[in-house]
Coordinates of N, CA and C and ligand atoms in Angstrom, one line a residue:
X3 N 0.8 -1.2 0.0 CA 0.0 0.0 0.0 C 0.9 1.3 0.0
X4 N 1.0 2.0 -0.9 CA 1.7 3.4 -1.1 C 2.2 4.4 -0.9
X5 N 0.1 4.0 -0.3 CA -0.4 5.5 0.1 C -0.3 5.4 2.3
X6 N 0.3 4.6 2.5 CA 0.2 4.3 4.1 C 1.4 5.0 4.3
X7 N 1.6 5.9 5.5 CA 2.6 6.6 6.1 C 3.0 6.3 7.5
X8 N 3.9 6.1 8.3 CA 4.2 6.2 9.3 C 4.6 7.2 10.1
X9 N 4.3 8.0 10.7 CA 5.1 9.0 11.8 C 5.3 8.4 13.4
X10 N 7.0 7.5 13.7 CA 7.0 7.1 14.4 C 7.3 7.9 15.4
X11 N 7.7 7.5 16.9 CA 8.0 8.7 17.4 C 7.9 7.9 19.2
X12 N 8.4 9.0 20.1 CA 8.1 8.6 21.6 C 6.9 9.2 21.9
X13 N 6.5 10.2 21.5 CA 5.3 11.1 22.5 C 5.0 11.5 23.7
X14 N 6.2 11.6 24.3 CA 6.0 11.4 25.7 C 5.9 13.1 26.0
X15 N 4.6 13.5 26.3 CA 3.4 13.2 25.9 C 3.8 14.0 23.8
X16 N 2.4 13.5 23.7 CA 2.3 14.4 22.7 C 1.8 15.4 22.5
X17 N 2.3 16.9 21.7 CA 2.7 18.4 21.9 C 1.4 18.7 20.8
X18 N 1.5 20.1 21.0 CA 0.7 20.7 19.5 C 1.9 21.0 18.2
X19 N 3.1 20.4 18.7 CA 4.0 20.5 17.3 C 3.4 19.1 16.7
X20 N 3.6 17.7 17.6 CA 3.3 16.8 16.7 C 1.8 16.9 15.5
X21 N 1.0 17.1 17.1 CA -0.4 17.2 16.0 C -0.4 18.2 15.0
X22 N 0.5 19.2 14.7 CA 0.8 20.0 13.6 C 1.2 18.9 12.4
X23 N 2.0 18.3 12.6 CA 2.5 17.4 11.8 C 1.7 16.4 11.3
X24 N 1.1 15.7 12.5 CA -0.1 14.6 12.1 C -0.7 15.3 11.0
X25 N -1.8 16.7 11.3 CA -2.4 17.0 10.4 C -1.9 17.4 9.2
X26 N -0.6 18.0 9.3 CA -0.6 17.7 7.3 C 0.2 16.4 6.8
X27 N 0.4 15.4 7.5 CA 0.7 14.2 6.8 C -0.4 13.9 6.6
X28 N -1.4 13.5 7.5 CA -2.8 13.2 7.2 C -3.3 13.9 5.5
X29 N -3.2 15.0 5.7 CA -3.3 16.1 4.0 C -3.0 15.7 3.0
X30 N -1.5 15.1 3.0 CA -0.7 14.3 2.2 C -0.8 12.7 1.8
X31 N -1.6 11.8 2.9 CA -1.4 10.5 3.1 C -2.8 10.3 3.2
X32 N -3.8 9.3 2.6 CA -5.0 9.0 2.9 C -4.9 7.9 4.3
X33 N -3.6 7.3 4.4 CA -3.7 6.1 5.7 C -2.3 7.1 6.5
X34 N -2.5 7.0 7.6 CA -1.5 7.7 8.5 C -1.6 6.7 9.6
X35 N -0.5 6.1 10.1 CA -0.1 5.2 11.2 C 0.7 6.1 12.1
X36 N 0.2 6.6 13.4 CA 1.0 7.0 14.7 C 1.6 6.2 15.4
X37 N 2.8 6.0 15.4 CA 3.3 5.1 15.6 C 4.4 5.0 17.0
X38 N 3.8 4.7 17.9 CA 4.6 4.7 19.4 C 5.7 4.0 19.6
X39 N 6.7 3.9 19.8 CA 7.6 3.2 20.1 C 7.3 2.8 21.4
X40 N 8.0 1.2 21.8 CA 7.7 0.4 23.4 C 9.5 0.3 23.4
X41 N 10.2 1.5 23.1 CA 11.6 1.5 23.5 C 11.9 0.9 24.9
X42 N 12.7 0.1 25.2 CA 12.5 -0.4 26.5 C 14.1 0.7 27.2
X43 N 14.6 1.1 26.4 CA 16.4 1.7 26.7 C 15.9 3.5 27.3
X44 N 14.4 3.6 26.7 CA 13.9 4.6 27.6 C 13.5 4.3 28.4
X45 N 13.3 5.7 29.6 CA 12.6 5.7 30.9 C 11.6 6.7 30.3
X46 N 10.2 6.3 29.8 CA 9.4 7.9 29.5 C 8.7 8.0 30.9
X47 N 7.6 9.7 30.9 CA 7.2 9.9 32.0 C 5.9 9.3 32.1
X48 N 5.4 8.9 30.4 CA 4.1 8.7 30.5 C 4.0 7.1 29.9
X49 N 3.0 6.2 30.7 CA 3.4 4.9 30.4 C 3.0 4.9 28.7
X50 N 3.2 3.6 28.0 CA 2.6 3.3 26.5 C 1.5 3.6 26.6
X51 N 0.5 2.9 27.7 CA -0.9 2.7 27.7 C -1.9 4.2 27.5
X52 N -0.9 5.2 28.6 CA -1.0 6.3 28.7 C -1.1 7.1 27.3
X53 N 0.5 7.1 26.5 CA 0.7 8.1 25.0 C -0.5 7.7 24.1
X54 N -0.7 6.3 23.9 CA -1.6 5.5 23.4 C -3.1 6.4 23.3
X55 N -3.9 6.2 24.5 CA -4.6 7.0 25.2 C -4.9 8.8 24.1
X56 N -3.7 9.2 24.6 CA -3.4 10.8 24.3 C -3.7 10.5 23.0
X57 N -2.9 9.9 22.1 CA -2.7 10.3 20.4 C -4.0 9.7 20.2
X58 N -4.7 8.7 20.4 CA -6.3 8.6 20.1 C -7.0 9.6 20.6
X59 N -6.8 9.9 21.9 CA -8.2 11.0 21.8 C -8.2 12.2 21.1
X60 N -6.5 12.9 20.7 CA -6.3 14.1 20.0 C -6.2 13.9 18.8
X61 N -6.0 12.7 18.1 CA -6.2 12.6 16.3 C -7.9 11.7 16.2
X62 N -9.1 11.8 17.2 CA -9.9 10.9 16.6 C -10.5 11.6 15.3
X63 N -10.7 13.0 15.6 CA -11.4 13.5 14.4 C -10.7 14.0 13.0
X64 N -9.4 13.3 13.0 CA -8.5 13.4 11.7 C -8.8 12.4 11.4
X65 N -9.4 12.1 9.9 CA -9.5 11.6 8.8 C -8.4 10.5 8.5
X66 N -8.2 9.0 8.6 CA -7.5 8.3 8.2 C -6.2 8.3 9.0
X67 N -6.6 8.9 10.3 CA -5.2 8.3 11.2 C -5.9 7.7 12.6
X68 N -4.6 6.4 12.2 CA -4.4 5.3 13.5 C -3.7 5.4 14.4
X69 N -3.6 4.8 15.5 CA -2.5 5.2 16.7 C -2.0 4.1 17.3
X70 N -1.0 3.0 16.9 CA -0.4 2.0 17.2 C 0.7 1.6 18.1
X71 N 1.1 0.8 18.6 CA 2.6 0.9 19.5 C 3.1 -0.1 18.0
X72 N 4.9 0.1 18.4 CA 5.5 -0.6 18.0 C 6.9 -0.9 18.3
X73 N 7.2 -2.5 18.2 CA 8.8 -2.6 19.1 C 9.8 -3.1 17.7
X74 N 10.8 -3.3 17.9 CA 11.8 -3.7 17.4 C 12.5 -2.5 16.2
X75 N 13.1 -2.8 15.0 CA 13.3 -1.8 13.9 C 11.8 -1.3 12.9
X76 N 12.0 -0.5 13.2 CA 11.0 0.7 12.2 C 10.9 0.0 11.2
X77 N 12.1 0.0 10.4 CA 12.1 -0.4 9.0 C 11.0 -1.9 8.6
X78 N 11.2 -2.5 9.8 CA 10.9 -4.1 9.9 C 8.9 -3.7 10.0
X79 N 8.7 -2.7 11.1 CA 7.2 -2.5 10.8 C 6.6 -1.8 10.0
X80 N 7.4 -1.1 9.3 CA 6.7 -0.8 7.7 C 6.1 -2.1 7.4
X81 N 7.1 -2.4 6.7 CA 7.1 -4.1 5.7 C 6.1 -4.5 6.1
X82 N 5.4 -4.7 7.8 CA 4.6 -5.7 8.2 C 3.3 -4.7 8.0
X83 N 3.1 -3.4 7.9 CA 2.4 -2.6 7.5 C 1.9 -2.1 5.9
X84 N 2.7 -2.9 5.2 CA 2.9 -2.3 4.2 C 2.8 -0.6 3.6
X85 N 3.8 -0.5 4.5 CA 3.8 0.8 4.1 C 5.5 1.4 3.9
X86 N 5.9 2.5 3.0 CA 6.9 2.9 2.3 C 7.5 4.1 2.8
X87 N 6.4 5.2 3.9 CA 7.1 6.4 3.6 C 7.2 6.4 5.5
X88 N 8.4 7.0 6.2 CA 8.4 7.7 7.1 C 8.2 8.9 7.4
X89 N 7.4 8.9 8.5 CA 7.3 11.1 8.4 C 7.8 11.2 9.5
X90 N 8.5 12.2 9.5 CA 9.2 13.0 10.9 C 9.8 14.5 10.7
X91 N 9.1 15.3 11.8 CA 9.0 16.5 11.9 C 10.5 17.2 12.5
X92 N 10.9 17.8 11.3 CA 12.4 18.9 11.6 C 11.7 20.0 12.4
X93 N 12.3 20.4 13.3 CA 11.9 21.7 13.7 C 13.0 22.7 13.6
X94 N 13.9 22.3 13.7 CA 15.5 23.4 13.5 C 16.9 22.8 13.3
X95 N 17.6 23.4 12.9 CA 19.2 22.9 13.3 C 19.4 21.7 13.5
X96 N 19.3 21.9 15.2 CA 19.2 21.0 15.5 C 19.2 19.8 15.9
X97 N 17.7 19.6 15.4 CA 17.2 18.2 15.3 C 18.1 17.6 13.7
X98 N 18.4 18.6 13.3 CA 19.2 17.9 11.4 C 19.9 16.6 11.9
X99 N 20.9 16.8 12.8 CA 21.9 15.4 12.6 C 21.4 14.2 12.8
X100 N 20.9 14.4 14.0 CA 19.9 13.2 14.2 C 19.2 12.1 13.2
X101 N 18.3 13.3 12.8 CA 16.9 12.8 11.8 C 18.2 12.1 10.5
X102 N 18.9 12.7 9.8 CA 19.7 12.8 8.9 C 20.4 11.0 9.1
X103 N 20.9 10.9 10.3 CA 21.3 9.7 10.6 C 20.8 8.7 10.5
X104 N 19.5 9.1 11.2 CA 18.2 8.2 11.4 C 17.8 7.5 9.8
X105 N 17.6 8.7 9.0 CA 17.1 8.6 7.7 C 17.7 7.5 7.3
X106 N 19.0 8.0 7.1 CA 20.3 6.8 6.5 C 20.5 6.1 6.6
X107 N 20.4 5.6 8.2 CA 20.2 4.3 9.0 C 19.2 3.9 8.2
X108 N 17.9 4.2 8.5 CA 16.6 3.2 7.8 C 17.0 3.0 6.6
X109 N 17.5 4.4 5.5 CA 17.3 3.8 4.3 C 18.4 3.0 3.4
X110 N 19.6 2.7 4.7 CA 20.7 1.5 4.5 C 19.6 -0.4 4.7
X111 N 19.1 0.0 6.0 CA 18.7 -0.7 6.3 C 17.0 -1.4 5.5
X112 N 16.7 -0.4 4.6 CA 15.6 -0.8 3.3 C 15.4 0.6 2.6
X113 N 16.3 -0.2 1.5 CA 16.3 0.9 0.6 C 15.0 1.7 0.2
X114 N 13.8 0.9 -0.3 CA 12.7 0.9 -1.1 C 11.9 1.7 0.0
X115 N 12.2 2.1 1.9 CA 11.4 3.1 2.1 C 12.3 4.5 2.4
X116 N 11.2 5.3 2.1 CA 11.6 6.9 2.1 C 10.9 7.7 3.4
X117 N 12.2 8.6 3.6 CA 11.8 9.2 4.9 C 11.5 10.5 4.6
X118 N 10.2 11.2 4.7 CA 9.9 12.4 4.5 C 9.4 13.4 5.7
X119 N 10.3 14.6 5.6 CA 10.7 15.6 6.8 C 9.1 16.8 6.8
X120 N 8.6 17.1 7.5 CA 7.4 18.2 7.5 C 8.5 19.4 8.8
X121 N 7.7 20.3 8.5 CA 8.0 20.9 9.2 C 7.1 21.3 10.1
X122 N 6.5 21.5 11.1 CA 5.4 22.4 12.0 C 5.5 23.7 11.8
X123 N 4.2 24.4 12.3 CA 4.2 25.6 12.2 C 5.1 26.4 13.0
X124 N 5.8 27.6 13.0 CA 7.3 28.0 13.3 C 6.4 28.3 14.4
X125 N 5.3 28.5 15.0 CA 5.1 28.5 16.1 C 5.7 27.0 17.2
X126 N 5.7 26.2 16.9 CA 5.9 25.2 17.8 C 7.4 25.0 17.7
X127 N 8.4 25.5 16.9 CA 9.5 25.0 16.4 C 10.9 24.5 17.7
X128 N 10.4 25.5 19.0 CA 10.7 25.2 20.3 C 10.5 24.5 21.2
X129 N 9.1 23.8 20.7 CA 8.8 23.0 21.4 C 9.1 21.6 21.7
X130 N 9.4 20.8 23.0 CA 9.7 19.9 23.0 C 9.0 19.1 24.5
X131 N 8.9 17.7 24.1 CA 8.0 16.9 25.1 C 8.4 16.5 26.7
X132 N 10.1 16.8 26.3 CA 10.5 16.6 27.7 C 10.4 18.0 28.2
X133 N 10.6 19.4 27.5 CA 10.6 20.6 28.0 C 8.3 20.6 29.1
X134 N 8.0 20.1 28.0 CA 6.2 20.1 28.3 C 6.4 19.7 29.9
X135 N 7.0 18.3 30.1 CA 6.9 17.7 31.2 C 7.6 18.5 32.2
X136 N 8.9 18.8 32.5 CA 9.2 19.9 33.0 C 8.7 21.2 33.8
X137 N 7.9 21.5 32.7 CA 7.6 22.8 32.8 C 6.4 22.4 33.8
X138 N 5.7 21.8 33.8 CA 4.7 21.2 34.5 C 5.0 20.6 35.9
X139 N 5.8 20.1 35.4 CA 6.7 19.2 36.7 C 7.1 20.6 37.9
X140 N 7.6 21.7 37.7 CA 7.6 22.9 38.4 C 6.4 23.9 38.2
X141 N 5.6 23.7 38.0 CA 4.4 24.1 38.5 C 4.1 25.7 37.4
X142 N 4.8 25.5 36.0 CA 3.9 26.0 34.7 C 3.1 25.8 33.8
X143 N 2.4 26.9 33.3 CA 1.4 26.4 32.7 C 1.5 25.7 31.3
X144 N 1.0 24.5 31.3 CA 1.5 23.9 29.4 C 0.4 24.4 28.6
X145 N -0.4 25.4 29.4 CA -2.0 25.2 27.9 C -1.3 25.7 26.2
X146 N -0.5 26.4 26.3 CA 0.0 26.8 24.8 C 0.2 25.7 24.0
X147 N 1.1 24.9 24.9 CA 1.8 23.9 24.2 C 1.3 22.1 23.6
X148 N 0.3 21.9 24.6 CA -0.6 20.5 24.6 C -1.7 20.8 24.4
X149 N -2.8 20.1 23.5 CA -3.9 20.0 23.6 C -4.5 19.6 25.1
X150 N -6.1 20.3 25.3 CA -6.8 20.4 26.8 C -6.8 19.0 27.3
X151 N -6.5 17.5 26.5 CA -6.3 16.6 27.2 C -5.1 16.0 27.3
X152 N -4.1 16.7 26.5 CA -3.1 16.0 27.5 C -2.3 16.7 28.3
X153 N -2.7 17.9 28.4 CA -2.6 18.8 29.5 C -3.1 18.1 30.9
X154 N -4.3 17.8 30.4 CA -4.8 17.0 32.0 C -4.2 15.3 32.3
X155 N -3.5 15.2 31.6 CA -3.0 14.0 31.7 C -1.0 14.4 32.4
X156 N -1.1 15.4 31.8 CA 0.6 16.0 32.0 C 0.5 16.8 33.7
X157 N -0.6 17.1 33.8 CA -0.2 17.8 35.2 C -0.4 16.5 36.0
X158 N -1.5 15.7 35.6 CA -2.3 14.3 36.7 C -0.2 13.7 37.2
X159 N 0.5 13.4 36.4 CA 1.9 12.6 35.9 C 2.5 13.6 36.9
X160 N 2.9 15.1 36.5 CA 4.4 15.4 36.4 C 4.0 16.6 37.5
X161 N 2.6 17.3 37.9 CA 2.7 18.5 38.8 C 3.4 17.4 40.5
X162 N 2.8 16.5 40.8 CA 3.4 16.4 41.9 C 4.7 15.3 42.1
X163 N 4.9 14.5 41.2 CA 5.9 14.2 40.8 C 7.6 14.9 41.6
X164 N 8.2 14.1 41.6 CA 9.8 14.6 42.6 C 10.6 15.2 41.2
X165 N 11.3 16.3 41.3 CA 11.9 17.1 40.3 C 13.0 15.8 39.9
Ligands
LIG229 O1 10.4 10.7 19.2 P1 11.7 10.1 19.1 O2 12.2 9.6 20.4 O3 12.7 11.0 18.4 O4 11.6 8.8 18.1 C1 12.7 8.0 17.8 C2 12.2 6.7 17.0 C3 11.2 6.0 17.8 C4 11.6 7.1 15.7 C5 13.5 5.9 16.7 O5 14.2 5.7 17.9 C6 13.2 4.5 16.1 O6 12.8 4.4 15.0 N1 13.3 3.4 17.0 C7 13.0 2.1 16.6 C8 14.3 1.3 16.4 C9 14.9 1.6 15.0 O7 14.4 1.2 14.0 N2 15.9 2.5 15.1 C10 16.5 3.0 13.8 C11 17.7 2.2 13.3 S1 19.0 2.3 14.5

């Protein structure tokens, strides 16, 4: 299938950059797979069951996107997905070497898929999911930054939480 996309990712939680992103791969992609990683080499703040949770209730009313976990190589659940294209959101500088790596990595590792970069709206371009948790975790406000439920899910986690 061609037309299936992936945007894998941690979410921990997920931001109004991502769902920037979601929505125009969605624009671009008739099938969009949200795709969680069960990284075990991370410690996130918010469990799987939890991000899971968040990216369904904030993409239900987007058109042709799913919200799945997934373990092992990327590349490997395409294939089992049948799907060709990765999406992942540059926000600056940055994030270049990384993603750049990553790319190269996957597309050593299967040629035939392609990783395509979005950008978010230059409003979010600072934003970041550990900074979200954080900021909350010391007792500021995230409403700019997270949609109104995972806001209530980031304060429930990280307002009383030990720094
Ligand atoms: O939101 P993140 O933490 O930047 O997402 C990173 C992610 C999940 C996309 C990346 O770590 C990943 O693809 N992990 C799965 C294992 C894999 O395929 N790694 C790439 C080759 S080393």
């Amino acid at each position: 299938m061609k037309n299936t996309a992936v945007y894998p990712g941690s979410f921990d939680p997920p931001t109004n950059g991502h769902l920037d992103v979601i929505a125009r791969a969605s624009r671009l992609f008739p099938r969009l797979i949200v795709a969680v990683t069960d990284n075990q080499n991370k410690t996130p703040t918010h469990t799987l069951e939890e991000r899971l949770l968040m990216l369904r209730g904030i993409t239900k009313n987007i058109p042709g996107v799913s919200v799945e976990i997934f373990s092992g190589l990327l590349v490997n659940y395409l294939k089992k997905k049948n799907a060709r294209v990765i999406i992942r959101g540059l926000r600056a500088v940055s994030d270049f070497e990384y993603e750049f790596q990553l790319a190269l990595m996957n597309r050593k590792l299967s040629p035939s898929i392609e990783t395509v970069f979005l950008m978010p709206d230059e409003k979010y371009v600072y934003l970041s999911s550990s900074m979200v948790n954080e900021v909350a975790r010391l007792g500021g406000s995230v409403d700019c930054f997270v949609p109104p439920l995972v806001r209530a899910q980031v304060i429930k986690k990280c307002r009383h939480s030990n720094p």
